[in-house]
CSV table of C-alpha atoms in Angstrom, one decimal:
chain,number,residue,atom,x,y,z
A,1201,MET,CA,0.0,0.3,0.0
A,1202,ILE,CA,1.5,3.7,-1.1
A,1203,ALA,CA,2.7,6.1,1.8
A,1204,ALA,CA,-0.1,8.3,1.1
A,1205,ILE,CA,-2.8,6.2,1.5
A,1206,VAL,CA,-1.1,4.3,5.3
A,1207,ASP,CA,-0.5,8.3,5.9
A,1208,ALA,CA,-4.3,8.8,5.4
A,1209,VAL,CA,-5.6,5.9,7.7
A,1210,GLU,CA,-3.4,7.1,10.3
A,1211,ASN,CA,-4.4,10.1,10.1
A,1212,LEU,CA,-8.3,9.4,10.8
A,1213,PRO,CA,-10.0,10.2,14.1
A,1214,PRO,CA,-10.0,7.5,16.0
A,1215,VAL,CA,-13.7,6.1,16.6
A,1216,PRO,CA,-15.6,7.8,20.2
A,1217,ASN,CA,-14.9,5.9,23.0
A,1218,VAL,CA,-19.1,6.1,23.6
A,1219,ILE,CA,-19.5,3.8,20.3
A,1220,ASN,CA,-16.8,1.5,21.4
A,1221,GLU,CA,-19.0,1.2,24.9
A,1222,LEU,CA,-22.5,1.1,23.0
A,1223,GLN,CA,-20.5,-1.9,21.2
A,1224,ASN,CA,-19.6,-3.9,24.3
A,1225,LEU,CA,-22.8,-3.4,26.1
A,1226,TYR,CA,-24.5,-4.9,23.1
A,1227,TYR,CA,-23.1,-8.0,23.6
A,1228,MET,CA,-23.9,-7.8,27.6
A,1229,ASP,CA,-26.7,-10.3,28.4
A,1230,ALA,CA,-29.0,-8.1,29.9
A,1231,TYR,CA,-29.1,-3.9,29.4
A,1232,ASN,CA,-31.7,-1.2,29.1
A,1233,ALA,CA,-32.9,1.9,27.7
A,1234,HIS,CA,-31.2,3.7,30.6
A,1235,ASP,CA,-27.9,1.9,30.2
A,1236,ILE,CA,-27.9,2.9,26.5
A,1237,GLU,CA,-28.6,6.9,27.1
A,1238,ASN,CA,-26.2,6.8,30.2
A,1239,ILE,CA,-23.7,5.9,27.7
A,1240,ILE,CA,-24.6,8.3,24.9
A,1241,LYS,CA,-25.3,11.3,27.1
A,1242,LYS,CA,-21.4,11.3,27.9
A,1243,ASP,CA,-20.9,12.5,24.5
A,1244,PRO,CA,-23.5,15.5,23.6
A,1245,ALA,CA,-22.5,16.6,20.7
A,1246,LEU,CA,-23.1,12.6,19.8
A,1247,VAL,CA,-26.8,12.7,20.8
A,1248,ALA,CA,-27.2,15.7,18.4
A,1249,ASN,CA,-25.8,13.7,15.8
A,1250,ILE,CA,-27.4,10.6,16.3
A,1251,LEU,CA,-31.2,12.4,16.6
A,1252,LYS,CA,-29.8,14.1,13.4
A,1253,ILE,CA,-29.2,10.9,11.2
A,1254,ALA,CA,-32.6,8.9,12.8
A,1255,ASN,CA,-34.8,12.4,11.5
A,1256,SER,CA,-32.7,12.4,7.7
A,1257,PRO,CA,-34.5,11.3,4.8
A,1258,ILE,CA,-32.5,8.1,4.5
A,1259,TYR,CA,-34.1,6.3,7.4
A,1260,GLU,CA,-37.5,7.6,6.4
A,1261,PHE,CA,-39.4,7.7,9.7
A,1262,ALA,CA,-43.0,8.3,9.9
A,1263,ARG,CA,-42.5,11.0,12.9
A,1264,GLU,CA,-39.5,13.5,14.1
A,1265,ILE,CA,-37.6,11.6,16.9
A,1266,VAL,CA,-38.0,15.0,19.4
A,1267,ASP,CA,-35.3,13.2,22.3
A,1268,ILE,CA,-32.8,10.3,22.4
A,1269,ARG,CA,-34.8,8.3,24.5
A,1270,GLN,CA,-37.5,8.2,22.1
A,1271,ALA,CA,-35.0,6.8,19.5
A,1272,ILE,CA,-33.3,4.6,22.0
A,1273,VAL,CA,-37.2,2.8,22.7
A,1274,LEU,CA,-38.6,2.9,18.9
A,1275,PHE,CA,-35.2,1.6,17.4
A,1276,GLY,CA,-33.1,-0.5,20.3
A,1277,LEU,CA,-29.7,-0.5,21.1
A,1278,ASP,CA,-27.9,-1.7,17.6
A,1279,LYS,CA,-29.8,0.5,15.3
A,1280,ILE,CA,-28.7,3.3,17.5
A,1281,ILE,CA,-25.1,1.8,16.9
A,1282,GLU,CA,-26.0,2.5,13.3
A,1283,PHE,CA,-27.1,6.1,13.9
A,1284,ALA,CA,-23.6,7.1,15.8
A,1285,LEU,CA,-21.5,5.0,13.0
A,1286,ALA,CA,-23.4,6.7,10.8
A,1287,SER,CA,-22.5,10.3,12.9
A,1288,TYR,CA,-18.9,9.3,12.6
A,1289,VAL,CA,-18.5,8.7,9.0
A,1290,ASN,CA,-20.9,11.8,8.7
A,1291,GLU,CA,-18.0,13.4,10.4
A,1292,LEU,CA,-15.3,12.2,8.3
A,1293,LEU,CA,-17.1,13.5,5.1
A,1294,THR,CA,-15.3,16.4,4.3
A,1295,PHE,CA,-14.2,15.0,2.1
A,1296,ASP,CA,-14.6,15.2,-1.5
A,1297,LEU,CA,-16.5,12.0,-3.0
A,1298,GLU,CA,-16.6,12.9,-6.4
A,1299,LEU,CA,-14.8,10.3,-7.7
A,1300,TYR,CA,-17.2,8.2,-7.2
A,1301,HIS,CA,-19.9,10.4,-8.5
A,1302,ILE,CA,-21.8,10.4,-5.6
A,1303,SER,CA,-22.7,12.7,-2.5
A,1304,THR,CA,-22.7,12.6,1.2
A,1305,GLU,CA,-25.9,11.7,2.1
A,1306,ASP,CA,-25.7,8.7,-1.1
A,1307,PHE,CA,-22.7,7.6,0.7
A,1308,LEU,CA,-25.2,7.6,4.0
A,1309,ARG,CA,-27.8,6.0,2.2
A,1310,LEU,CA,-25.6,3.4,0.4
A,1311,SER,CA,-24.1,2.5,3.2
A,1312,GLN,CA,-27.6,2.1,5.2
A,1313,ARG,CA,-28.5,-0.1,2.7
A,1314,LYS,CA,-25.7,-2.6,2.6
A,1315,SER,CA,-26.3,-3.1,6.4
A,1316,VAL,CA,-29.6,-3.8,6.2
A,1317,ILE,CA,-29.4,-6.3,2.8
A,1318,ALA,CA,-26.4,-8.1,5.0
A,1319,GLY,CA,-28.5,-8.1,7.5
A,1320,GLN,CA,-31.6,-9.6,7.1
A,1321,LEU,CA,-29.9,-12.3,5.2
A,1322,ILE,CA,-28.6,-13.8,8.9
A,1323,GLU,CA,-30.9,-14.9,11.8
A,1324,ASN,CA,-28.7,-14.9,15.5
A,1325,LYS,CA,-28.6,-11.6,16.9
A,1326,LYS,CA,-25.3,-11.4,17.5
A,1327,ASP,CA,-24.3,-12.3,14.6
A,1328,LYS,CA,-26.5,-10.0,12.3
A,1329,PHE,CA,-24.7,-7.4,14.3
A,1330,LEU,CA,-21.8,-7.8,13.7
A,1331,VAL,CA,-22.5,-8.9,9.8
A,1332,SER,CA,-24.7,-5.9,9.7
A,1333,ASN,CA,-21.6,-3.4,11.3
A,1334,THR,CA,-19.0,-4.7,8.7
A,1335,ALA,CA,-21.5,-4.3,5.9
A,1336,PHE,CA,-22.7,0.0,7.0
A,1337,LEU,CA,-18.6,0.3,7.2
A,1338,ALA,CA,-17.2,-2.1,4.4
A,1339,ASP,CA,-17.1,1.0,2.1
A,1340,ILE,CA,-15.3,3.5,4.3
A,1341,ALA,CA,-11.6,3.2,2.5
A,1342,LYS,CA,-13.5,5.3,-0.4
A,1343,ILE,CA,-13.0,8.3,1.7
A,1344,ILE,CA,-10.0,7.6,2.0
A,1345,ILE,CA,-9.3,6.7,-1.6
A,1346,ALA,CA,-11.8,9.5,-3.3
A,1347,ASN,CA,-9.7,12.4,-1.2
A,1348,TYR,CA,-6.1,10.7,-2.7
A,1349,ALA,CA,-7.4,10.1,-6.4
A,1350,LYS,CA,-8.1,14.0,-6.1
A,1351,LYS,CA,-4.9,15.1,-4.7
A,1352,GLU,CA,-3.9,12.7,-7.5
A,1353,ASN,CA,-5.9,15.1,-10.1
A,1354,ILE,CA,-6.2,11.2,-11.3
A,1355,GLU,CA,-10.4,9.9,-12.6
A,1356,LEU,CA,-11.6,6.6,-12.3
A,1357,GLN,CA,-13.1,5.5,-15.1
A,1358,PHE,CA,-16.3,3.3,-14.7
A,1359,ASP,CA,-19.4,2.3,-15.0
A,1360,GLU,CA,-22.4,3.1,-12.4
A,1361,ASN,CA,-24.7,0.1,-13.1
A,1362,ILE,CA,-21.7,-2.1,-12.0
A,1363,SER,CA,-21.7,-3.6,-8.7
A,1364,LEU,CA,-19.6,-2.7,-5.5
A,1365,ASN,CA,-18.0,-6.0,-6.0
A,1366,GLU,CA,-16.9,-5.2,-9.6
A,1367,LEU,CA,-15.8,-1.8,-8.7
A,1368,ASP,CA,-13.5,-2.7,-6.4
A,1369,GLU,CA,-12.0,-4.8,-9.4
A,1370,ILE,CA,-11.7,-1.5,-11.6
A,1371,GLU,CA,-9.8,0.1,-8.0
A,1372,LYS,CA,-7.5,-2.8,-8.1
A,1373,SER,CA,-6.8,-2.1,-11.6
A,1374,GLN,CA,-6.2,1.7,-11.9
A,1375,PHE,CA,-4.9,2.0,-8.1
A,1376,GLY,CA,-3.0,-1.3,-7.1
A,1377,PHE,CA,-4.9,-1.5,-4.0
A,1378,ASP,CA,-8.6,-1.8,-3.5
A,1379,THR,CA,-11.6,-0.5,-0.8
A,1380,ILE,CA,-11.6,-4.0,1.0
A,1381,GLU,CA,-7.5,-3.9,1.3
A,1382,ILE,CA,-8.0,-0.4,2.7
A,1383,THR,CA,-11.1,-1.1,4.9
A,1384,THR,CA,-9.5,-3.6,6.4
A,1385,TYR,CA,-6.4,-1.7,7.3
A,1386,ILE,CA,-8.7,0.9,8.8
A,1387,PHE,CA,-11.0,-1.6,11.4
A,1388,ASP,CA,-7.3,-2.7,12.3
A,1389,LYS,CA,-6.5,0.7,12.5
A,1390,TRP,CA,-9.5,1.1,14.7
A,1391,ASN,CA,-8.7,-1.8,17.1
A,1392,PHE,CA,-12.0,-3.2,15.7
A,1393,GLU,CA,-12.9,-6.3,17.8
A,1394,LYS,CA,-10.6,-9.6,15.5
A,1395,ASN,CA,-13.9,-11.4,13.9
A,1396,MET,CA,-14.7,-8.1,12.5
A,1397,VAL,CA,-11.4,-7.2,11.0
A,1398,ASP,CA,-10.8,-11.3,9.7
A,1399,LEU,CA,-14.6,-10.7,7.8
A,1400,MET,CA,-13.8,-7.4,6.6
A,1401,LYS,CA,-10.9,-9.3,5.0
A,1402,ASN,CA,-11.6,-12.2,3.9
A,1403,PHE,CA,-16.3,-11.8,2.9
A,1404,LYS,CA,-15.0,-12.5,-0.6
A,1405,LYS,CA,-14.2,-16.1,-0.1
A,1406,GLN,CA,-18.3,-16.7,0.9
A,1407,GLU,CA,-16.8,-19.6,2.9
A,1408,ASN,CA,-19.7,-19.2,5.4
A,1409,LEU,CA,-22.8,-17.1,5.9
A,1410,HIS,CA,-21.5,-14.3,7.1
A,1411,GLN,CA,-19.1,-13.8,4.0
A,1412,ARG,CA,-21.8,-14.6,1.9
A,1413,ALA,CA,-23.8,-12.0,3.4
A,1414,ILE,CA,-21.7,-9.2,2.8
A,1415,PHE,CA,-20.5,-10.6,-0.8
A,1416,ILE,CA,-24.3,-10.5,-1.6
A,1417,ALA,CA,-25.3,-6.8,-0.4
A,1418,ARG,CA,-22.6,-5.7,-2.5
A,1419,ASP,CA,-23.1,-7.4,-5.0
A,1420,ILE,CA,-26.7,-6.8,-5.6
A,1421,ILE,CA,-26.3,-2.6,-5.5
A,1422,ASN,CA,-24.2,-0.4,-6.9
A,1423,ILE,CA,-22.5,2.9,-6.2
A,1424,LYS,CA,-25.7,5.0,-6.1
A,1425,ALA,CA,-27.5,2.2,-3.1
A,1426,GLU,CA,-29.9,1.5,-6.7
A,1427,LEU,CA,-30.7,-2.5,-7.0
A,1428,ILE,CA,-28.7,-4.1,-9.7
A,1429,GLU,CA,-32.2,-6.3,-10.2
A,1430,GLU,CA,-30.4,-9.0,-12.7
A,1431,ASN,CA,-28.3,-9.9,-9.2
A,1432,ARG,CA,-31.1,-10.3,-6.9
A,1433,GLU,CA,-32.7,-12.5,-9.2
A,1434,LYS,CA,-29.5,-14.0,-9.7
A,1435,TYR,CA,-28.9,-14.5,-5.9
A,1436,GLU,CA,-33.4,-14.9,-5.2
A,1437,GLU,CA,-33.0,-17.9,-7.1
A,1438,THR,CA,-30.0,-20.0,-6.3
A,1439,SER,CA,-30.3,-19.4,-2.9
A,1440,LYS,CA,-33.6,-19.2,-2.2
A,1441,ILE,CA,-33.1,-15.7,-0.4
A,1442,HIS,CA,-35.7,-13.0,-0.5
A,1443,LEU,CA,-34.3,-9.8,-1.3
């Protein structure tokens, strides 16, 4: 991996401690809304950002969420963690994503849609949490790649209708690296749990259901978060799943 990319990853701000605490809480056998609220309120800025994300058009909730307790009760801890991750990603999106022909809102919608698709393929609650979070953050490296390309005055030629998995191959051929390897490096830098790092690194092997869920989520949508009907129908037919 080239030095400019390594430096960019090293300069990323750390994931807020509150998010790590929420993730640790999720894996506990017993917690309640009060426990969740106490952790989130350690970071007032995060409270405001979670409410902003929860009320954004991306999540299409029918009525306004006015306080964090309401959000916790309505959505549950797993979705609150997703909102917190979205808030963090949104702060990183000061970079221009023009390389991929998308906006900040497009990127957040893409992240959310991958998370939903991958999560619905997993039944076990804690496994679903792992897979959904990994899918949500799987393309975070595109922020780094887009910034690098802009500095180097490089354009990426690709068909916007191809899948994210196919887009990885174009990145690799043009840059010598792709989203998957850089995101894996970011996960490791952020000290994410080993099974999440390994899942990100190896999901294209499709050796287990976790890996396959993320592969499918990235294979049936394009960079605009639009469904690729041909691929969706293929998986529904061969895997007997509804997407």
